[in-house]
Coordinates of C-alpha atoms in Angstrom, one line a residue:
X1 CA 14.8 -25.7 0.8
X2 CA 16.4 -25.6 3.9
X3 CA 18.8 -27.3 6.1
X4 CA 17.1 -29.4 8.5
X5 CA 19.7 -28.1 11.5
X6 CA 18.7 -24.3 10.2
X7 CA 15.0 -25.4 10.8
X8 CA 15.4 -27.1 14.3
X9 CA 17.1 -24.1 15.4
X10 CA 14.9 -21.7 14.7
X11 CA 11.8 -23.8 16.1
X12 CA 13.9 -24.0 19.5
X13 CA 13.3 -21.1 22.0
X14 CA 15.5 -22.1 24.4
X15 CA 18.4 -20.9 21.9
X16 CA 19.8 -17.3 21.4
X17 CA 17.3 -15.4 18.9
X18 CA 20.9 -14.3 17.4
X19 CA 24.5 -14.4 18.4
X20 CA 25.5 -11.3 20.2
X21 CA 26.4 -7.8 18.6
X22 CA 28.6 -4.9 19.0
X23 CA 27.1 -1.0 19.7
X24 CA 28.1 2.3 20.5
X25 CA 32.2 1.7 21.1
X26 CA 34.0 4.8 23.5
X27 CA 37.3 5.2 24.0
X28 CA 37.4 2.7 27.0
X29 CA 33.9 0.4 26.5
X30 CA 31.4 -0.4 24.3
X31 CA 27.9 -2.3 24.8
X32 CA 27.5 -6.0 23.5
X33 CA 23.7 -6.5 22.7
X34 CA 21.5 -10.1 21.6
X35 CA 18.1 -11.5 21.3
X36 CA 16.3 -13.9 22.8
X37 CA 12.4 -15.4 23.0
X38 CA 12.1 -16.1 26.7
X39 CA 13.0 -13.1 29.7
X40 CA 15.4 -15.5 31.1
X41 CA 16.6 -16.0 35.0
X42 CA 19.8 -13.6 34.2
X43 CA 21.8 -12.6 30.8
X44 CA 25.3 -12.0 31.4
X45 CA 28.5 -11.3 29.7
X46 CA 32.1 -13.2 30.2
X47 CA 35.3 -11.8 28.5
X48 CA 39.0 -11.5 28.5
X49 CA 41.8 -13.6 27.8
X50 CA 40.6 -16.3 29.6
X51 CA 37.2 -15.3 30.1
X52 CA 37.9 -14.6 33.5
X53 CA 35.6 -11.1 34.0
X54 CA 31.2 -11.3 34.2
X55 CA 29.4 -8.3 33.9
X56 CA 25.4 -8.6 33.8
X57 CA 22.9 -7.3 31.0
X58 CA 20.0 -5.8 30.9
X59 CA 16.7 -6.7 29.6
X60 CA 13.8 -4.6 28.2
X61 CA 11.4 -6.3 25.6
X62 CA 10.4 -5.2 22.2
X63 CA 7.2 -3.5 21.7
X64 CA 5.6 -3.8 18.7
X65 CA 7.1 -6.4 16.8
X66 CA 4.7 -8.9 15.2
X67 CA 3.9 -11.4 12.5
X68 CA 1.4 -11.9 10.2
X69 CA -0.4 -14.2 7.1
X70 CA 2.6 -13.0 4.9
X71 CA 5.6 -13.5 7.3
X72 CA 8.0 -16.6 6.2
X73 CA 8.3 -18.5 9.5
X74 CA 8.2 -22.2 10.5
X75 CA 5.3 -21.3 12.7
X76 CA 2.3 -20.4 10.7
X77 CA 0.5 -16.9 11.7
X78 CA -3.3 -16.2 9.9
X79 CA -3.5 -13.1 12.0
X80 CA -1.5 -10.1 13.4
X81 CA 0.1 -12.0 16.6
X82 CA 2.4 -10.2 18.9
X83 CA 5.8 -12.0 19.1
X84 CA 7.9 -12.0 22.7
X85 CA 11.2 -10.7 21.9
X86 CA 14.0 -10.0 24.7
X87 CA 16.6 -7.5 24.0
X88 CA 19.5 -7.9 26.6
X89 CA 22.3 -5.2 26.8
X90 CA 25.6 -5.3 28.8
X91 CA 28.8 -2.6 28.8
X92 CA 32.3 -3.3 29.0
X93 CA 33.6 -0.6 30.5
X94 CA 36.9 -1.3 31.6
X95 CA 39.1 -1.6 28.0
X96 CA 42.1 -0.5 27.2
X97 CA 42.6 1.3 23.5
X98 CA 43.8 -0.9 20.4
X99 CA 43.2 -4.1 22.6
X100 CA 40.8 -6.9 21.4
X101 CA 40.1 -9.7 23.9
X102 CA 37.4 -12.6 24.1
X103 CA 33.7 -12.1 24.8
X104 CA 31.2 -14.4 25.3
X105 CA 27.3 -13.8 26.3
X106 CA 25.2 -16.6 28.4
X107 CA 21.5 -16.3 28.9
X108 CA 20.1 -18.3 31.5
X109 CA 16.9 -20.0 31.2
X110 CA 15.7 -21.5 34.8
X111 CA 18.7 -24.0 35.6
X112 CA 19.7 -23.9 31.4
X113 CA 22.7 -22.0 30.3
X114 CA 22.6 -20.9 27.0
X115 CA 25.7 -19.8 25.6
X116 CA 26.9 -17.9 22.3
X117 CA 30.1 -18.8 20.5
X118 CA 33.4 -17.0 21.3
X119 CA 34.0 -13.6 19.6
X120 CA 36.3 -10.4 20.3
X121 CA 35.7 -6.7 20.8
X122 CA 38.0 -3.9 20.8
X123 CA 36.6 0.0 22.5
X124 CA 36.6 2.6 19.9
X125 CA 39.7 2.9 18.2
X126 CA 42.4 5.6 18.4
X127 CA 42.9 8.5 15.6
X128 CA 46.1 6.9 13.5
X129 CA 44.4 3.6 12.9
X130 CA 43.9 1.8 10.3
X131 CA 40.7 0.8 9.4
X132 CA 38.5 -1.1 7.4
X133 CA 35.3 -0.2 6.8
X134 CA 31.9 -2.1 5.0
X135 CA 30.2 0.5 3.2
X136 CA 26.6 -1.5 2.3
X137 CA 23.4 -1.1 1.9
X138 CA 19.4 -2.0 1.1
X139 CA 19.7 -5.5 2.9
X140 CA 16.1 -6.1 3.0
X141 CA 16.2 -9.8 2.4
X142 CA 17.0 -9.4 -1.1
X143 CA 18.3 -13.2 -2.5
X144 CA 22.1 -11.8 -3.0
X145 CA 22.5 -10.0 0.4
X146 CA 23.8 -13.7 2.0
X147 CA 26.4 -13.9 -0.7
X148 CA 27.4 -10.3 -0.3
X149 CA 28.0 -10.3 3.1
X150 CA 30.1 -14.1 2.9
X151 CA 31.9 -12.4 0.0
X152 CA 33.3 -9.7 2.4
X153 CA 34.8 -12.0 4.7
X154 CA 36.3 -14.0 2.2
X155 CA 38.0 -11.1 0.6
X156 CA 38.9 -8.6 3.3
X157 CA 38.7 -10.8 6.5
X158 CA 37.4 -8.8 9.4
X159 CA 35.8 -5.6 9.2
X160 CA 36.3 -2.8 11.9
X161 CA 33.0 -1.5 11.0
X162 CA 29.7 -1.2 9.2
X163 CA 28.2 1.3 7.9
X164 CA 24.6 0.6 6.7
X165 CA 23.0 3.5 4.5
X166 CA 19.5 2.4 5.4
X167 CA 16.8 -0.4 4.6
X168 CA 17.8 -3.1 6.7
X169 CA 14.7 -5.4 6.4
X170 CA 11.4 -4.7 4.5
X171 CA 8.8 -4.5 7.3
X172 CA 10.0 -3.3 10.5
X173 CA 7.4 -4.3 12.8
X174 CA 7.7 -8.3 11.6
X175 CA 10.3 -9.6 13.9
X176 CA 11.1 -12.8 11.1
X177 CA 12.3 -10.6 8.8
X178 CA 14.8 -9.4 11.3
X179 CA 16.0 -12.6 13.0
X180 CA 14.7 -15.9 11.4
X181 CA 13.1 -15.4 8.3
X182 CA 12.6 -19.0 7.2
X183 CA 14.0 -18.9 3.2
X184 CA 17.4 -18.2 5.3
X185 CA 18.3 -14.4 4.3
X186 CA 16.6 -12.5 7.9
X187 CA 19.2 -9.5 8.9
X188 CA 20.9 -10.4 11.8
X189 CA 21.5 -14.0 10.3
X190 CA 23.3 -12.5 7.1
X191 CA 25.4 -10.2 9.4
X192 CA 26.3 -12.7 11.8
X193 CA 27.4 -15.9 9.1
X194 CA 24.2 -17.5 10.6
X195 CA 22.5 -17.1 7.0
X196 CA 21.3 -20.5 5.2
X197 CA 20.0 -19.0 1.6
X198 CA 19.6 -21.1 -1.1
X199 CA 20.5 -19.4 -4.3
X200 CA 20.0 -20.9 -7.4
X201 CA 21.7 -19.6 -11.0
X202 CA 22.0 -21.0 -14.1
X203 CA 20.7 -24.5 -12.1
X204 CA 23.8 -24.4 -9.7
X205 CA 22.4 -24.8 -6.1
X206 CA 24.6 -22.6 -3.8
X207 CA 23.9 -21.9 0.2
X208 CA 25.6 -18.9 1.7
X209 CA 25.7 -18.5 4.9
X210 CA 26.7 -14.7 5.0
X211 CA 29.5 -13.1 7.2
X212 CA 30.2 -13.3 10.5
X213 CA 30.9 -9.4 11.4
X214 CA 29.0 -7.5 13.6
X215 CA 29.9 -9.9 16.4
X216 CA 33.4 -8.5 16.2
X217 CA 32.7 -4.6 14.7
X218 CA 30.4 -2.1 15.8
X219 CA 27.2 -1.2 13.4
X220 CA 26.4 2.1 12.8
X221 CA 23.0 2.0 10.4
X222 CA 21.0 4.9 9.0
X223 CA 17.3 5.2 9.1
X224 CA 15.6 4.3 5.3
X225 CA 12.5 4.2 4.7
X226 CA 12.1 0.9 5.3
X227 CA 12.9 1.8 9.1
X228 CA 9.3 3.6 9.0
X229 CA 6.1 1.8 9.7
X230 CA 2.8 3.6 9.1
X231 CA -0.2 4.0 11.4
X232 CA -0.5 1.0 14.3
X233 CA -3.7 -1.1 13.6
X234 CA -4.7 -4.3 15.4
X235 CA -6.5 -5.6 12.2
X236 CA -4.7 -4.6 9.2
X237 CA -1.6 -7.0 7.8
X238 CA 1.9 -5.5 8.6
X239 CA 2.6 -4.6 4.6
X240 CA -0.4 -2.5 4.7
X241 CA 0.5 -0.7 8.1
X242 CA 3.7 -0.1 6.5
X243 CA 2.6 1.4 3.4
X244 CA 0.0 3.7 5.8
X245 CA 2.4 6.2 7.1
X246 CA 0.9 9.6 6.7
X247 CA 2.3 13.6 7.6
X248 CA 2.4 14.5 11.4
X249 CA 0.3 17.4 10.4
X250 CA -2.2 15.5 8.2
X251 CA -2.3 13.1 11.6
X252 CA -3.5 15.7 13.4
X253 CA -6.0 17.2 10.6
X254 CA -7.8 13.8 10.8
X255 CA -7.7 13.6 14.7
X256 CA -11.3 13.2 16.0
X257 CA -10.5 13.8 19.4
X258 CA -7.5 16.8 19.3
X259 CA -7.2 16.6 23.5
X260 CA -5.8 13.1 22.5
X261 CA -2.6 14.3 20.4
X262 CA 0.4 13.4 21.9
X263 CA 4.0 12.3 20.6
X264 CA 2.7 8.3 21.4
X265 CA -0.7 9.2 19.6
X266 CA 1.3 10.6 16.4
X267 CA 3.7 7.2 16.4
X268 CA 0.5 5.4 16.2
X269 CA -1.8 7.3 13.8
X270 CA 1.3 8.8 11.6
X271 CA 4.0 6.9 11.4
X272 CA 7.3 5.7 13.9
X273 CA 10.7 4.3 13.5
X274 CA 10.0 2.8 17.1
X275 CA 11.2 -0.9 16.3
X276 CA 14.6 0.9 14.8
X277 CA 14.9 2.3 17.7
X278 CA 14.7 -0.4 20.5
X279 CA 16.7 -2.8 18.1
X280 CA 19.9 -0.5 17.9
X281 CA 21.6 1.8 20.8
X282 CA 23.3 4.5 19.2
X283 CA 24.0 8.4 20.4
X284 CA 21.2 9.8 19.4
X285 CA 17.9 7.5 17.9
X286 CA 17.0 9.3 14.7
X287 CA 20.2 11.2 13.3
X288 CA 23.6 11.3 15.4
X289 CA 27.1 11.6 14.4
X290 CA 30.7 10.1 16.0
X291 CA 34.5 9.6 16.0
X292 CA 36.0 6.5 14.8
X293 CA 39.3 6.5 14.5
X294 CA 40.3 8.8 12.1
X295 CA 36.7 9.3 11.0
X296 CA 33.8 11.4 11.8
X297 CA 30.7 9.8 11.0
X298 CA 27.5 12.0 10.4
X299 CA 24.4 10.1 10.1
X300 CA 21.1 11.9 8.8
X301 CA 17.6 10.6 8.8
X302 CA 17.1 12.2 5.4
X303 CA 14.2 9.7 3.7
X304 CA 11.1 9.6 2.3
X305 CA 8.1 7.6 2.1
X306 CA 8.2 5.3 -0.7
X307 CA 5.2 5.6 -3.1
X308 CA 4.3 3.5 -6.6
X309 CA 5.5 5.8 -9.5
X310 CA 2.8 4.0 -11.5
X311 CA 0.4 6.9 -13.3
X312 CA -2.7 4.5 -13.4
X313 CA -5.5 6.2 -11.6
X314 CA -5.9 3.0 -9.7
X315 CA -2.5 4.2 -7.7
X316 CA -2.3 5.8 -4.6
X317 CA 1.0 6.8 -5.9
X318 CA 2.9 9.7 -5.9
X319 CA 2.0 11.4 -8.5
X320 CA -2.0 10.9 -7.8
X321 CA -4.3 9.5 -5.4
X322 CA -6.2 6.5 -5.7
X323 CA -9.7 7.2 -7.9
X324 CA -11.2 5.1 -5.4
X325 CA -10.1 6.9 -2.4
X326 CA -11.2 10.7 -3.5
X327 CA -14.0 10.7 -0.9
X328 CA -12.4 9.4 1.7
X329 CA -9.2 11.6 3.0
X330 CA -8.1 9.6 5.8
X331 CA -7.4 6.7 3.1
X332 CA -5.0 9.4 0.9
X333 CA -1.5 8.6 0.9
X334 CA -0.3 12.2 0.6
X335 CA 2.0 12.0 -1.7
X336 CA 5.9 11.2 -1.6
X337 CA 6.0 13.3 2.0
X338 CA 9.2 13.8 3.8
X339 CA 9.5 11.9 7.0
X340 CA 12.1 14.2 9.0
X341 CA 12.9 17.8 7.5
X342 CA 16.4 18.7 6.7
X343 CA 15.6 21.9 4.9
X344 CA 17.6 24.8 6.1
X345 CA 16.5 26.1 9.2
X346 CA 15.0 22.7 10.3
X347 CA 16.0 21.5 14.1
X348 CA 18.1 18.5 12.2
X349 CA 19.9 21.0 9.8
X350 CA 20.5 23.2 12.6
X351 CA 21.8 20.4 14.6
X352 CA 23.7 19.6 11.5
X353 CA 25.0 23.2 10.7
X354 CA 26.2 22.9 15.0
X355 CA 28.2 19.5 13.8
X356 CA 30.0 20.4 11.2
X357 CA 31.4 23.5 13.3
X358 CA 32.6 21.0 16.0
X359 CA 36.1 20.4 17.1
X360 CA 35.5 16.8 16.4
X361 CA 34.5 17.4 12.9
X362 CA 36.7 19.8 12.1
X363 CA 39.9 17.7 13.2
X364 CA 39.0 15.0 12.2
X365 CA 40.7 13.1 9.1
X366 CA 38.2 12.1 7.0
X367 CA 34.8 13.3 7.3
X368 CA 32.0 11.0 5.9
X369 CA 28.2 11.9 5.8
X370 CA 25.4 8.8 5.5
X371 CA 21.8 9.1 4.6
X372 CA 19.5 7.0 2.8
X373 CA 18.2 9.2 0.0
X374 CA 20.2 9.6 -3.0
X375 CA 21.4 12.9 -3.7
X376 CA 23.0 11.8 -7.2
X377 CA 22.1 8.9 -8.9
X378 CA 21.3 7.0 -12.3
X379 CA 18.3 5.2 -10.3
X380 CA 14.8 5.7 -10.3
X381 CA 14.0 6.5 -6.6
X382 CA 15.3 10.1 -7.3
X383 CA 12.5 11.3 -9.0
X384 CA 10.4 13.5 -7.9
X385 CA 12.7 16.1 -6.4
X386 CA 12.9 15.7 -2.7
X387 CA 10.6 18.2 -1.5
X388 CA 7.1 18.2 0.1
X389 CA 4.2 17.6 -2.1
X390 CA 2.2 20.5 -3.3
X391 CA -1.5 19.1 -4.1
X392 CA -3.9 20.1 -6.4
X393 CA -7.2 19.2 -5.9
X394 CA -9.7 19.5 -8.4
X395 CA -13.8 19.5 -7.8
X396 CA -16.6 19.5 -9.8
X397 CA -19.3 22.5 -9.4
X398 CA -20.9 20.4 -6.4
X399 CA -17.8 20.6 -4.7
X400 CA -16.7 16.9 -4.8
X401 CA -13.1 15.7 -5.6
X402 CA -12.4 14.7 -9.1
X403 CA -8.8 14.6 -8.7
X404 CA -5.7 14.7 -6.5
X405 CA -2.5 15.0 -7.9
X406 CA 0.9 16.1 -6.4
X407 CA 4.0 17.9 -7.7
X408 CA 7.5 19.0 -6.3
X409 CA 9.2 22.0 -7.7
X410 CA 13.0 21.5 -8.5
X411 CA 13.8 24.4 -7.2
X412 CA 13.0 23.5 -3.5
X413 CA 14.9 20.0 -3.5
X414 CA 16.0 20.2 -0.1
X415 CA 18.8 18.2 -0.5
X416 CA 20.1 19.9 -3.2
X417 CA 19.5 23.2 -2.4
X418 CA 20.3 23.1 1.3
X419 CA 21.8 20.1 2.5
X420 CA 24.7 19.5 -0.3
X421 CA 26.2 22.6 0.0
X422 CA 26.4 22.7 3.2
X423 CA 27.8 19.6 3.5
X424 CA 30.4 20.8 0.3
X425 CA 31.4 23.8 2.6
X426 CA 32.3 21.8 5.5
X427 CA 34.6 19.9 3.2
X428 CA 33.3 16.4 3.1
X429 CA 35.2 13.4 2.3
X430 CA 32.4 11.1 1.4
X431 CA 28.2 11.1 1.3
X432 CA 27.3 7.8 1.2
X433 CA 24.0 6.8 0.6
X434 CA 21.5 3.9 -0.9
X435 CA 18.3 3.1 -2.0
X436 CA 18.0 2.6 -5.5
X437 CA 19.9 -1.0 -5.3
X438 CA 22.6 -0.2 -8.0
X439 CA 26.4 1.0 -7.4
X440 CA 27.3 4.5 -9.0
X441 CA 29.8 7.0 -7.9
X442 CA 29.7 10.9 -9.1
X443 CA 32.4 13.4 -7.7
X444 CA 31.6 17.4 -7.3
X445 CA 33.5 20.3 -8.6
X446 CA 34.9 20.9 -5.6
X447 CA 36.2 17.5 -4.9
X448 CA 33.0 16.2 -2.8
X449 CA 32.7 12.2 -3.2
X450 CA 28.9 11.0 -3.3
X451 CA 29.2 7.2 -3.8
X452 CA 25.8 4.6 -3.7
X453 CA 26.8 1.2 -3.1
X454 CA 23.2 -0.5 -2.7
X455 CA 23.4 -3.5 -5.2
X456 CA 23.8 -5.8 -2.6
X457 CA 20.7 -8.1 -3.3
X458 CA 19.0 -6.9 -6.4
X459 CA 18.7 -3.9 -8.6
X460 CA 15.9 -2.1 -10.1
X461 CA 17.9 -0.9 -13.1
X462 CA 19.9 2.4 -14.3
X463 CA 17.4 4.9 -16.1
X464 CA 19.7 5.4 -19.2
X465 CA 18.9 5.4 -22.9
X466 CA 15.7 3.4 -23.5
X467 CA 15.1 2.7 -19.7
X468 CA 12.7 6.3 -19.0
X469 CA 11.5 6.4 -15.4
X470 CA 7.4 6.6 -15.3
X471 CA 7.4 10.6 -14.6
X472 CA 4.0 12.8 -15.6
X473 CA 4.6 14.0 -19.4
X474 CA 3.3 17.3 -18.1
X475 CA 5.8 17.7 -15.5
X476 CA 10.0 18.4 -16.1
X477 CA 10.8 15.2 -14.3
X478 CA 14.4 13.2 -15.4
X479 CA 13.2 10.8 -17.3
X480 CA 16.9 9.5 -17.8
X481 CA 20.1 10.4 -16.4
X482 CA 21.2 12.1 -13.1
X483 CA 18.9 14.8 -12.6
X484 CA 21.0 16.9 -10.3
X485 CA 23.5 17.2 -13.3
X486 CA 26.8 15.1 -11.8
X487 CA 27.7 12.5 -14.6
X488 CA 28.3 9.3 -13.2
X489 CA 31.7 8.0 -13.0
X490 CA 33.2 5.2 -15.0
X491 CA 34.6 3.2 -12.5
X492 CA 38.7 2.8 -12.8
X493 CA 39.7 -0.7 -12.8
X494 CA 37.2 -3.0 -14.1
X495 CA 34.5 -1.5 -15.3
X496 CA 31.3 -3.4 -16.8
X497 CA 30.6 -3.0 -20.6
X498 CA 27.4 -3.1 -22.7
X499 CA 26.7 -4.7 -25.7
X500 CA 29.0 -2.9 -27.9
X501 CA 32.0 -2.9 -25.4
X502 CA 31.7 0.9 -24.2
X503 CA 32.2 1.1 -20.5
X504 CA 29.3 1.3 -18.3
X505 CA 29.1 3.9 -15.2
X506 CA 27.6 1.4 -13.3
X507 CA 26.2 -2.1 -12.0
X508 CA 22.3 -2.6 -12.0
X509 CA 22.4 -6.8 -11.4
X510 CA 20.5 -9.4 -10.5
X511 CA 23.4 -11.6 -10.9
X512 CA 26.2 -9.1 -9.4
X513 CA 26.1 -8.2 -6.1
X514 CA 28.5 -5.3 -4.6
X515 CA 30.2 -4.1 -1.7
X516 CA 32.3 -1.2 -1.1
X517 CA 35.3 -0.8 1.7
X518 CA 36.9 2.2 3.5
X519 CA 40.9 1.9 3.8
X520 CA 41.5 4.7 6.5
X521 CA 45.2 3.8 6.2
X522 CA 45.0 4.4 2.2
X523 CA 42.4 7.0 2.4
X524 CA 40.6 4.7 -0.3
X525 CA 37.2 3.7 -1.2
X526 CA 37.2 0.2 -3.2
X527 CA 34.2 -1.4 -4.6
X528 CA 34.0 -5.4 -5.3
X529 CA 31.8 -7.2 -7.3
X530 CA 30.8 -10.9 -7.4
X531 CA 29.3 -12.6 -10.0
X532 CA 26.3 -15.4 -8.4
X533 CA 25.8 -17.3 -11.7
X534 CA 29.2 -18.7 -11.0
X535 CA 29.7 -19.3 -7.2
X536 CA 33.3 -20.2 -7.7
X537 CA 34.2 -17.2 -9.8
X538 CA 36.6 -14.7 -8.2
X539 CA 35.6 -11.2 -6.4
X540 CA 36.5 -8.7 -9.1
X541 CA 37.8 -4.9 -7.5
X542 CA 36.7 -2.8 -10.3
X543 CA 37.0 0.5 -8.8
X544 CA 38.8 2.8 -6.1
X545 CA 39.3 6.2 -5.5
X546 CA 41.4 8.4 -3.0
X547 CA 39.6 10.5 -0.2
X548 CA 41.4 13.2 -0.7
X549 CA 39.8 16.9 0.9
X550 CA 37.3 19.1 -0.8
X551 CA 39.9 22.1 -3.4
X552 CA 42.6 19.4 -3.7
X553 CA 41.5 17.7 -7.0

């Protein structure tokens, strides 16, 4: 149950949608963004000391968000409704380095003015520093993401940024999930302190109300799958759109009218990250890379689509196709196909290859490269190697399709074998990545850091011992372990211990949630853990290690 207050709020349009945000800092500005439900007469932003200078915003309205029978709002939907949402943008452009002043936004409705609470915003900060920075990931609503996030501000105080490895919500064409879900947990609320989740362990009743951060730091996400809606329908619910994304090429296999292609038509009848991209400004939509302080940040759109591991024939998984669906190609799911290549010689790795040679790179401090999939972990989602799916289809003497199955030879993960070492010669810090909501670290021979720090509202469990992975018994798919060979670290400090007191490598919880900060001034990764069964239990550190440069270990 909610707060009454919580619910009044969210039922009343004339209010923000969310309290402002911080984007895309320079050396001298950066752009404040919020939401709202109406266009407004004029948005506008006040700041300094006494917030003494305006500058107006501008407004452009999201496209294709929606709701749906399954969304969790106030307001009951039994069909795909499109939902108004106003996005208003202003720069600051006149700020001096390593100074943080007052900001406030208003949006005006008619003769109303509608004002946010008072924060602060600082441009881009100088090289020398110091830092703090949220490492987190795999929001998506999860019950423990409210607590993580209220955790972070009552053990490190303000952030100077967030780095989000992917995943933010679950479905990213339903607009609830993004501002005011009604159980309490929707993204921007959690990031913004405006969070009212009820979470109840071991019959204690706690509300957590999240963190108020990106009001005052800049967020710098990365796409996840979940960033990726499938082909657009008008009569389909939003889960299933989701779930319907398809190859670019398949797309245009299927088209019945080829004149018709375009890049619009392939958004709509393969797949988009269009709400993504009208939600966040950043220096580039899909994969971009910046300076922040003494950091460079690299962010890759390196995901996949995410498909049922189950080996039933009733799954259109990725393994096999639906039984049901073997006469009908347009209703295959393809397989576990890659969304954006990265293999070498791909327009992102050559973009990537053209980083990495850059003065900015090159000087910089510590270099740190985010992407959702997980190039080493204990978790499940790592399996099959991350490669395109080679089909086999199999027919009877008449010709029709008895089966469909798909495999992806090791040998061509693309990560693996063409991402990692470049990455490794460029001498990276850090690769930090999410998606199989657990925390494990692993460190390369050469000193490369890969940390996953995605237990931040549930956890599908480590695949050690007795807990296999469903992979094909035909096939040489990790059943258990890393498959890509890196042990995983014991953490340093604290570590968790199983059931006959040997240390465990990492945290796969339901009760602990995690989250991970980078000390520029230390040159430290930390990782925290909180335990929700006892809400006034302390925030354990149980592990940190140094930054230090690829060769020095």
């Amino acid at each position: 149950m909610q707060h009454s207050s919580y619910l009044l709020a969210t039922m009343n349009k004339e209010q923000l949608l969310t309290e402002p945000f911080l984007q895309l800092p320079t050396e001298t500005s950066i752009q404040v963004v919020w939401f709202t439900e109406f266009f407004g007469t004029r948005h506008q932003v006040r700041y300094g000391e006494k917030l003494e200078k305006m500058i107006p915003a501008r407004t452009s309205k999201l496209t294709r968000v929606r709701e749906d029978a399954k969304s969790r709002t106030l307001e009951a939907y039994q069909s795909l409704t499109d939902r108004e949402i106003w996005r208003h943008q202003a720069e600051i452009t006149d700020l001096n380095p390593g100074e943080r002043i007052p900001y406030q936004v208003t949006s005006f409705q008619e003769n109303k003015a509608i004002r946010s609470d008072i924060y602060t915003l600082t441009p881009r900060p100088k090289k020398g520093t110091n830092l703090k920075i949220l490492l987190t990931s795999d929001h998506q609503l999860m019950p423990m993401t409210a607590a993580n996030l209220q955790k972070v501000i009552e053990t490190i105080g303000q952030v100077d940024a967030v780095f989000l490895a992917g995943d933010l919500v679950n479905i990213p064409d339903r607009a609830s999930e993004w501002f005011d879900d009604s159980r309490g947990g929707a993204f921007f609320p959690c990031l913004q302190g405006r969070a009212n989740y009820t979470l109840i362990k071991n019959g204690i009743q706690t509300i957590y109300k999240g963190g108020e951060i990106i009001q005052n730091a800049p967020l710098f996400p990365a796409i996840g799958n979940h960033e990726v809606m499938g082909r657009f329908s008008n009569s389909t619910g939003l889960n299933e759109q989701f779930k319907d994304a398809i190859p670019q090429f398949i797309a245009k296999k299927l088209a019945e009218d080829t004149a018709a292609i375009s890049e619009n038509w392939l958004k709509n009848n393969a797949f988009n990250t269009e709400t993504y991209e009208e939600i966040f400004s950043l220096p580039q939509d899909k994969y971009y890379s910046l300076t922040f302080g003494d950091i460079r940040l690299v962010v890759l759109y390196v995901t996949n689509i995410w498909r049922n591991p189950n080996l039933e024939p009733s799954a259109r998984g990725r393994y096999y196709e639906n039984q049901r669906d073997l006469d009908s190609p347009s209703h295959w799911g393809y397989g576990q196909h890659i969304f954006e290549p990265i293999a070498q010689g791909s327009p992102q790795y050559q973009w990537l290859e053209k980083e990495l040679n850059s003065r900015e790179f090159q000087e910089a401090k510590y270099k740190v490269v985010m992407f959702h999939h997980p190039p080493h972990t204990l978790g499940g989602n790592i399996v099959p190697p991350y490669t395109d799916p080679v089909p086999t289809i199999e027919r009877d003497a008449t010709g029709k399709v008895r089966s469909v199955r798909y495999d992806y030879p090791q040998e061509n993960d693309y990560i693996i074998r063409d991402l990692i070492p470049l990455l490794e010669s460029a001498k990276v810090n850090l690769v930090f990545y999410g998606h199989s909501h657990l925390w494990n670290r692993f460190l390369s021979p050469k000193g490369m850091n890969f940390l996953e720090s995605s237990n931040v509202g549930n956890s599908y469990g480590a695949h050690l011992g007795d807990k296999k992975r469903p992979v094909p018994l035909d096939r040489n798919y990790a059943a258990i372990g890393n498959p890509n060979g890196l042990p995983a670290i014991i953490p340093n400090i604290a570590p968790l211990v199983d059931w006959v007191n040997q240390p465990l490598s990492y945290i796969a919880s339901n009760d602990l949630t995690v989250f991970s900060i980078l000390d520029t001034e230390k040159g430290t990764v930390s990782s925290y853990r909180f335990d929700t069964r006892y809400p006034d239990s302390e925030v354990i550190k149980f592990d940190e290690f140094d930054l230090f440069s690829v060769g020095e270990i």
